PDB file of C-alpha atoms in Angstrom:
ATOM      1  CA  UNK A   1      36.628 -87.768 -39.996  1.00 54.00           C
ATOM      2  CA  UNK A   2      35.820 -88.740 -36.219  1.00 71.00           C
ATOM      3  CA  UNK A   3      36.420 -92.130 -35.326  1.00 88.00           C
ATOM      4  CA  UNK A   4      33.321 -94.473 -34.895  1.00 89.00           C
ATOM      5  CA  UNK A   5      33.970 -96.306 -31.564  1.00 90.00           C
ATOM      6  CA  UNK A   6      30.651 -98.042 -31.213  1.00 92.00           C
ATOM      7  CA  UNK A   7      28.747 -98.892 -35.046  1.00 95.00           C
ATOM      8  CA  UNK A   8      25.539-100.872 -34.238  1.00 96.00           C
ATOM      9  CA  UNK A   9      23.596-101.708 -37.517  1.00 97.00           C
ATOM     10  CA  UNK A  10      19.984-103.284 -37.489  1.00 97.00           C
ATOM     11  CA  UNK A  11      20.441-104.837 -34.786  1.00 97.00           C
ATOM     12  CA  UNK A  12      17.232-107.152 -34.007  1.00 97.00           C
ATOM     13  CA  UNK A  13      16.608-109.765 -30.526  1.00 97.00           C
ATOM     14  CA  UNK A  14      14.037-111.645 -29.707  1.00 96.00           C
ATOM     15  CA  UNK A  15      13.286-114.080 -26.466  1.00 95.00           C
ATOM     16  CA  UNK A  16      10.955-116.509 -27.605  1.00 94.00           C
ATOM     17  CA  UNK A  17       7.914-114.476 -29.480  1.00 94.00           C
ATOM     18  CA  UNK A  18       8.927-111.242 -27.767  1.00 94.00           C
ATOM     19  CA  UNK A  19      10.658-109.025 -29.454  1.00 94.00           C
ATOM     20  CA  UNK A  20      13.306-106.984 -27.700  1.00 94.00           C
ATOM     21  CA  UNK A  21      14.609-105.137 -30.484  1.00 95.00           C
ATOM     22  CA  UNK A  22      13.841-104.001 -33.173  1.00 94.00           C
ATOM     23  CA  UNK A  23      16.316-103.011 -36.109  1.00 94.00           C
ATOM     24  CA  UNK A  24      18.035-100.214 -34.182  1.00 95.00           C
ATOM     25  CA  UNK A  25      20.741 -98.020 -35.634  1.00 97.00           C
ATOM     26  CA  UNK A  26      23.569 -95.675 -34.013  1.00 95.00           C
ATOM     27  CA  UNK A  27      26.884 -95.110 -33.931  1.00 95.00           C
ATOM     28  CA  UNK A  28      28.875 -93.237 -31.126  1.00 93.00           C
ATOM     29  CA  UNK A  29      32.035 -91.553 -32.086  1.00 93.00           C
ATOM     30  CA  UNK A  30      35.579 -91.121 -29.763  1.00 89.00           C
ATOM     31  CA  UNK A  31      35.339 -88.815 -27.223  1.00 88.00           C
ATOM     32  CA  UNK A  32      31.178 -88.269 -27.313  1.00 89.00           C
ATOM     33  CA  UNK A  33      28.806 -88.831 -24.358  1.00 87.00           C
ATOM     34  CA  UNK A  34      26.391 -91.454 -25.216  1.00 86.00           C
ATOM     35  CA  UNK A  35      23.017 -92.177 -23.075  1.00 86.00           C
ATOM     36  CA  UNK A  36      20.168 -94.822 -22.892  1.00 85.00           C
ATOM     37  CA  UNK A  37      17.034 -93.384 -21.757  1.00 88.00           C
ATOM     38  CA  UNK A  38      13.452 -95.209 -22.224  1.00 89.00           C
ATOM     39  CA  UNK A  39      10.925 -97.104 -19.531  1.00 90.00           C
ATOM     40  CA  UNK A  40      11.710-100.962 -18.417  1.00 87.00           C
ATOM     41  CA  UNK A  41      11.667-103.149 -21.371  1.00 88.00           C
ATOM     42  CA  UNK A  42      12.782-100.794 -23.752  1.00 91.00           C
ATOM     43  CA  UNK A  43      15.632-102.656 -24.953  1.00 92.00           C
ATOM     44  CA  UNK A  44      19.024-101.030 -22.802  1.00 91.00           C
ATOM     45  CA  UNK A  45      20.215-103.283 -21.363  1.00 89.00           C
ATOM     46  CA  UNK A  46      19.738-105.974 -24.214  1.00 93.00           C
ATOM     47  CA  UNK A  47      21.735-103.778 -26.263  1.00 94.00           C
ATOM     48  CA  UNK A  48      24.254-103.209 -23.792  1.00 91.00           C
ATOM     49  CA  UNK A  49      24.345-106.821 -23.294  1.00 90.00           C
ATOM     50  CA  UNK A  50      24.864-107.335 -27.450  1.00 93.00           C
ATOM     51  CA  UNK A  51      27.567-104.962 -27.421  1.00 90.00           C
ATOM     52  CA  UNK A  52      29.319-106.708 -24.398  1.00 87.00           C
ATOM     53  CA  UNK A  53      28.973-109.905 -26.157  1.00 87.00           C
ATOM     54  CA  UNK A  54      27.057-111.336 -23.082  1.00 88.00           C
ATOM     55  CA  UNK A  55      23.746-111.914 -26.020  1.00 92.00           C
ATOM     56  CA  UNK A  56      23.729-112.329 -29.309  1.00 93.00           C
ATOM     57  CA  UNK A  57      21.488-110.464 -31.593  1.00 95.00           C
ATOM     58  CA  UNK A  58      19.250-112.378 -33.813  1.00 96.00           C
ATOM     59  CA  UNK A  59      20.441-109.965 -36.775  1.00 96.00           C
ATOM     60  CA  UNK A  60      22.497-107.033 -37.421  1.00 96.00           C
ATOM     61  CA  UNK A  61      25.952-106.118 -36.985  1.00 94.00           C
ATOM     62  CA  UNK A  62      27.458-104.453 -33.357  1.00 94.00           C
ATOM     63  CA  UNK A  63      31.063-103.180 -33.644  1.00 93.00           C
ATOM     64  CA  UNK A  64      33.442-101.868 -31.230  1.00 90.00           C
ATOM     65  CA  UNK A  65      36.688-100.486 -31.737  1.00 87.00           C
ATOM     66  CA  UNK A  66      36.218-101.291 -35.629  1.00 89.00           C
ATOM     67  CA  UNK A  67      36.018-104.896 -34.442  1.00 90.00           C
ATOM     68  CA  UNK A  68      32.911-107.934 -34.375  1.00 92.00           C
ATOM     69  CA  UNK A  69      31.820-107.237 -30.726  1.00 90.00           C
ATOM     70  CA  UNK A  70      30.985-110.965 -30.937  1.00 89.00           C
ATOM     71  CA  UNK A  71      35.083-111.156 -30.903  1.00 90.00           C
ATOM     72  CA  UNK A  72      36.316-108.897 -28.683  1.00 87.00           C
ATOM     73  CA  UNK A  73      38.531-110.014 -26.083  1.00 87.00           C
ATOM     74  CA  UNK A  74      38.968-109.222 -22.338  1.00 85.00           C
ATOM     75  CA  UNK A  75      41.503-106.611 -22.643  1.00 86.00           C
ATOM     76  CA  UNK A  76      39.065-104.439 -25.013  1.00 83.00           C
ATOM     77  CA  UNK A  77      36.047-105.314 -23.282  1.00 82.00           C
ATOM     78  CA  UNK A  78      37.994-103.811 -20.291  1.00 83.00           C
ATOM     79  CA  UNK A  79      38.378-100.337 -22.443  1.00 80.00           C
ATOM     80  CA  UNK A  80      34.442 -99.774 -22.328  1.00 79.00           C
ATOM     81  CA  UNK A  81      32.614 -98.427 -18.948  1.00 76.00           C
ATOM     82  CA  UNK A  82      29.225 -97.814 -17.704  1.00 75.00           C
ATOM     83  CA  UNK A  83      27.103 -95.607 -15.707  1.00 72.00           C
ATOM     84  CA  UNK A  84      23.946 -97.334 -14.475  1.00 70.00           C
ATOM     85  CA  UNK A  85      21.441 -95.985 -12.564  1.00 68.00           C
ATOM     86  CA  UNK A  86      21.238 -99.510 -10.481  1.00 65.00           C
ATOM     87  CA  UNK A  87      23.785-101.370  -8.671  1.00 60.00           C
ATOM     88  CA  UNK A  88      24.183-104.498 -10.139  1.00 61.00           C
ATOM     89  CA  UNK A  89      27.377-106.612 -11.791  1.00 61.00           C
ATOM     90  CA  UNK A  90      27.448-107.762 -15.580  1.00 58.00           C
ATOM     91  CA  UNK A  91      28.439-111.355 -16.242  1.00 61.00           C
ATOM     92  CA  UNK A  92      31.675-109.984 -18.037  1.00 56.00           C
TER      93      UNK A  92
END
């Protein structure tokens, strides 16, 4: 069995009455390429921000490393990298 690294789970945001997300799904095993494609506003980088613990979802679950993603710390958030195709710094 492959090792989940990243389980998301109906994960739902909203910013006001807009919705963000909407109950998405995935799960990225160890070692596997994963990619966010889809226009402005699609919902990337609010994921990536939910995953970084930098939001917090509305609903749903977002693990990382088998763990709460709302209780990683700074050492495992250090494990985790991104490609962006804008320069630009994350909070954390």
């Amino acid at each position: 069995m492959t090792n989940k690294v990243i389980d998301a789970k109906n994960i739902r945001k909203t910013f006001g009455k807009s919705l963000a997300i909407d109950d998405i799904s995935f799960s990225i095993a160890e070692g596997q390429i994963f990619v966010f494609l889809g226009p402005s506003g699609s919902g990337k980088t609010t994921t990536i921000n939910i995953l970084t613990r930098q939001l917090r979802a509305d609903s749903g679950q977002a693990r990382i490393f088998n763990q709460d993603s709302r209780k990683l710390s700074s050492r495992e958030l250090a494990k985790i990298g991104l490609v962006s195709d804008t320069s630009g710094f994350y909070e954390k």
